[in-house]
Coordinates of C-alpha atoms in Angstrom, one line a residue:
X1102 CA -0.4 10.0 -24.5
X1103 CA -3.7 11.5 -24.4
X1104 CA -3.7 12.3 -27.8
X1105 CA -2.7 8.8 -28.5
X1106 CA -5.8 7.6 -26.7
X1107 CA -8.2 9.7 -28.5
X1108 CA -6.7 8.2 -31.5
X1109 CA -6.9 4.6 -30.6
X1110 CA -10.3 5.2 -29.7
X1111 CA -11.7 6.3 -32.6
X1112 CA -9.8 3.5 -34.1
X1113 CA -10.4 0.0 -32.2
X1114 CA -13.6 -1.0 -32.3
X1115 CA -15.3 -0.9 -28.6
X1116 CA -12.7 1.0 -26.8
X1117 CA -14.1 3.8 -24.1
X1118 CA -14.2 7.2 -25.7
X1119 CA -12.1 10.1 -24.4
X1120 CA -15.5 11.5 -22.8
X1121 CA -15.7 8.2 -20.7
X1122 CA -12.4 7.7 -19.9
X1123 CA -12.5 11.3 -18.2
X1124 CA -15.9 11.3 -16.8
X1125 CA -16.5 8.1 -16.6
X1126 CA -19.4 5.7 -18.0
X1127 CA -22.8 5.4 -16.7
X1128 CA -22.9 3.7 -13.5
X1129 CA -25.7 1.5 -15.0
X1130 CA -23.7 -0.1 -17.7
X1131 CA -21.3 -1.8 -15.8
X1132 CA -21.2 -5.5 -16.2
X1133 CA -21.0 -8.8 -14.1
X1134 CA -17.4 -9.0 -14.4
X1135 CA -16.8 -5.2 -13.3
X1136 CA -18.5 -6.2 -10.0
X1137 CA -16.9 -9.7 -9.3
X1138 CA -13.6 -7.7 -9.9
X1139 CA -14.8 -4.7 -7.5
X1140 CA -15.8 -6.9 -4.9
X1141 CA -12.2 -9.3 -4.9
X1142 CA -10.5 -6.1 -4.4
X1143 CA -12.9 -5.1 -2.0
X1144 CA -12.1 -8.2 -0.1
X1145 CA -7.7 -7.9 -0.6
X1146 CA -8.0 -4.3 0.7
X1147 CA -10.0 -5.4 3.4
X1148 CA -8.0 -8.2 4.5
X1149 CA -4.4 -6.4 3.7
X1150 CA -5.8 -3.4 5.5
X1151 CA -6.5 -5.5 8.5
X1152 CA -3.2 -7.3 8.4
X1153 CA -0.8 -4.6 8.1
X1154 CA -2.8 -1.6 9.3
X1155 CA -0.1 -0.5 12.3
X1156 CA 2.6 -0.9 9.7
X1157 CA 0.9 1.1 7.1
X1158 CA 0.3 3.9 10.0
X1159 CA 3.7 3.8 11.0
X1160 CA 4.6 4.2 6.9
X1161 CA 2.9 6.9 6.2
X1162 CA 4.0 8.6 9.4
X1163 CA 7.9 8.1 9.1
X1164 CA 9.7 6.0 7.1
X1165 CA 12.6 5.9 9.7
X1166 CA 10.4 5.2 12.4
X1167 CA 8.4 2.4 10.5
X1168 CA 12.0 0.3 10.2
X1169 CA 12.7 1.0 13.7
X1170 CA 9.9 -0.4 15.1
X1171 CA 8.7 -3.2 12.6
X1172 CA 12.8 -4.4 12.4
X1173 CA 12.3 -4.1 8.5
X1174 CA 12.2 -1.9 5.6
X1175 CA 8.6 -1.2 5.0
X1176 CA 9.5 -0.9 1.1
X1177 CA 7.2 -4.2 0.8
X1178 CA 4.3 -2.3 2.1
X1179 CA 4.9 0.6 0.2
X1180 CA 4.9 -1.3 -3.0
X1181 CA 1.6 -3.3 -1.9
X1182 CA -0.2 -0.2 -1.2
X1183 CA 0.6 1.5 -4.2
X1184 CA -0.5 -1.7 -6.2
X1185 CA -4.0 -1.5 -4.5
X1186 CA -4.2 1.6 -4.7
X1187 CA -3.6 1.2 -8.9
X1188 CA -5.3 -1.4 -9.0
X1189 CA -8.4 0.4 -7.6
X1190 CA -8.2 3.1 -10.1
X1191 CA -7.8 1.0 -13.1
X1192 CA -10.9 -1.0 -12.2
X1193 CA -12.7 2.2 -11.0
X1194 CA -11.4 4.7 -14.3
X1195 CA -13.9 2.9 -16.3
X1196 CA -17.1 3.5 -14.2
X1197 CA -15.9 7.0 -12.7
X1198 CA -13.7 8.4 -15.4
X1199 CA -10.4 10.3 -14.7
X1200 CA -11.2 13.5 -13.6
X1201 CA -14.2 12.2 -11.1
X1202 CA -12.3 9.2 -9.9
X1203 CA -9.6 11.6 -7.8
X1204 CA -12.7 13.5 -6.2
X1205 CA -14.5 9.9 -5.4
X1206 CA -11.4 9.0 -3.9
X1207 CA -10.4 12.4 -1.7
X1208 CA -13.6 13.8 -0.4
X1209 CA -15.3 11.0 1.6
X1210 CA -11.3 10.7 3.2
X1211 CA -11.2 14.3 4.2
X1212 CA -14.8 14.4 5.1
X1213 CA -14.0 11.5 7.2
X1214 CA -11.0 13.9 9.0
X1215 CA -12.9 16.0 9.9
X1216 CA -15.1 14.4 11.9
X1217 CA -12.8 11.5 13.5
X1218 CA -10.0 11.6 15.7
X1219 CA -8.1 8.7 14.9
X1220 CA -6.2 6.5 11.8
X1221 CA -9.3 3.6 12.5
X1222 CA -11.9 6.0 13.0
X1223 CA -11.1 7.7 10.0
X1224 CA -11.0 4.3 7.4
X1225 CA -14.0 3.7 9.3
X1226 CA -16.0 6.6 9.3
X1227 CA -14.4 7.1 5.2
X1228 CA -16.2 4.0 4.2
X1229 CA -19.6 4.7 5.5
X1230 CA -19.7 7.9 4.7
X1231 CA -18.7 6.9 0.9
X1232 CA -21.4 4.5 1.3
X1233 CA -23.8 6.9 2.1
X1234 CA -22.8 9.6 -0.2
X1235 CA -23.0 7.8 -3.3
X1236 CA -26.3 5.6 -2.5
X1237 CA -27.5 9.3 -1.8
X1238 CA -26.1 10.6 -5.2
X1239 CA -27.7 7.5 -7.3
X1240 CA -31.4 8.5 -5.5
X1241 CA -30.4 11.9 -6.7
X1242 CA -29.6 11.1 -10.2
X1243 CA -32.0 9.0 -11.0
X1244 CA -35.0 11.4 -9.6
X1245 CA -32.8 14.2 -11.2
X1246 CA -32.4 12.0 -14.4
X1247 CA -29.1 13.4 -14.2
X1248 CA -25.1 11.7 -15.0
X1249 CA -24.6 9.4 -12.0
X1250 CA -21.3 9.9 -11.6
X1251 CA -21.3 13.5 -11.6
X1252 CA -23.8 13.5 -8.9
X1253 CA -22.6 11.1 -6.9
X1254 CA -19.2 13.5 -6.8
X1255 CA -21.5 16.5 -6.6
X1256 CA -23.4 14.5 -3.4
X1257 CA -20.1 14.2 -2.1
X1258 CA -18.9 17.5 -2.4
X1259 CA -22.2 18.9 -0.8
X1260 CA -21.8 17.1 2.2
X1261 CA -18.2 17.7 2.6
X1262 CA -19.3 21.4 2.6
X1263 CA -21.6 20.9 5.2
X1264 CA -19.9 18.7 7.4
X1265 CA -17.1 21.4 7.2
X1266 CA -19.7 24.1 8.2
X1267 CA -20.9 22.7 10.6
X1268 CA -17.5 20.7 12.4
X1269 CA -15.2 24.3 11.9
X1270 CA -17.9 26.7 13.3
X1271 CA -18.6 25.1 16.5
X1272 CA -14.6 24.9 17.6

């Protein structure tokens, strides 16, 4: 399929190139429409999220348990989370690219763990620290005048290290 894609790109006129399909696109030439479809997803997550946040705990803990205590299958929010969370990398593969998009995802979560003690805590403190992170790596980047999604992901990286350092040497 990849090689499929390569081929199609070179072929229809104004689709992404492999190179920005797996590290993304600048950050700056994202368009109107990218945003208005970045922010109504922000707003579903956020509002599914707050709607079926014990059930979604209770999923990802056990299965068994989640039908126990909810009195229904939670194959329903299963299949929702796995559309949002699709949904979120279709929209997000063009500005991020493949290979970045997985790190952008995974290291502000498990910076998060570390640091909180709790499911809320932990969406919480995941958000922020994303937040942070990648304001931080845009400052860097454009000071830098280096790729902005590579150093927003570096950015986050960094202070995954760190946080790490400093959270496992003091127990």
């Amino acid at each position: 399929m990849l090689a499929l894609s390569a081929i199609l790109s070179t072929i229809v006129p104004g689709a992404p190139t492999v190179s920005s399909l797996l590290f993304g696109g600048e950050l700056w030439l994202i368009n109107s429409a990218d945003i208005i479809i970045l922010f109504i997803l922000v707003l579903i997550i956020g509002a599914l999220l707050y709607t079926n946040f014990k059930a979604i705990i209770l999923m990802s803990l056990n299965k068994e348990l989640a039908v126990v205590i909810l009195e229904r299958h939670p194959r329903v929010i299963e299949m929702m989370f796995l559309v949002i969370l699709s949904t979120t990398i279709i929209v997000t593969i063009k500005i991020f690219g493949g290979l970045f998009l997985t790190a952008w995802l995974v290291i502000p979560a498990a910076t998060a763990r570390i640091i909180s003690n709790s499911a809320a805590k932990m969406i919480i403190y995941s958000n922020l620290l994303s937040v942070m992170f990648n304001l931080t790596g845009i400052g860097v980047s454009v000071y830098l005048d280096t790729p902005t999604t590579a150093t927003m992901v570096f950015t986050n990286f960094l202070a995954f290290v760190v946080i790490f350092i400093i959270f496992k040497t003091s127990d």
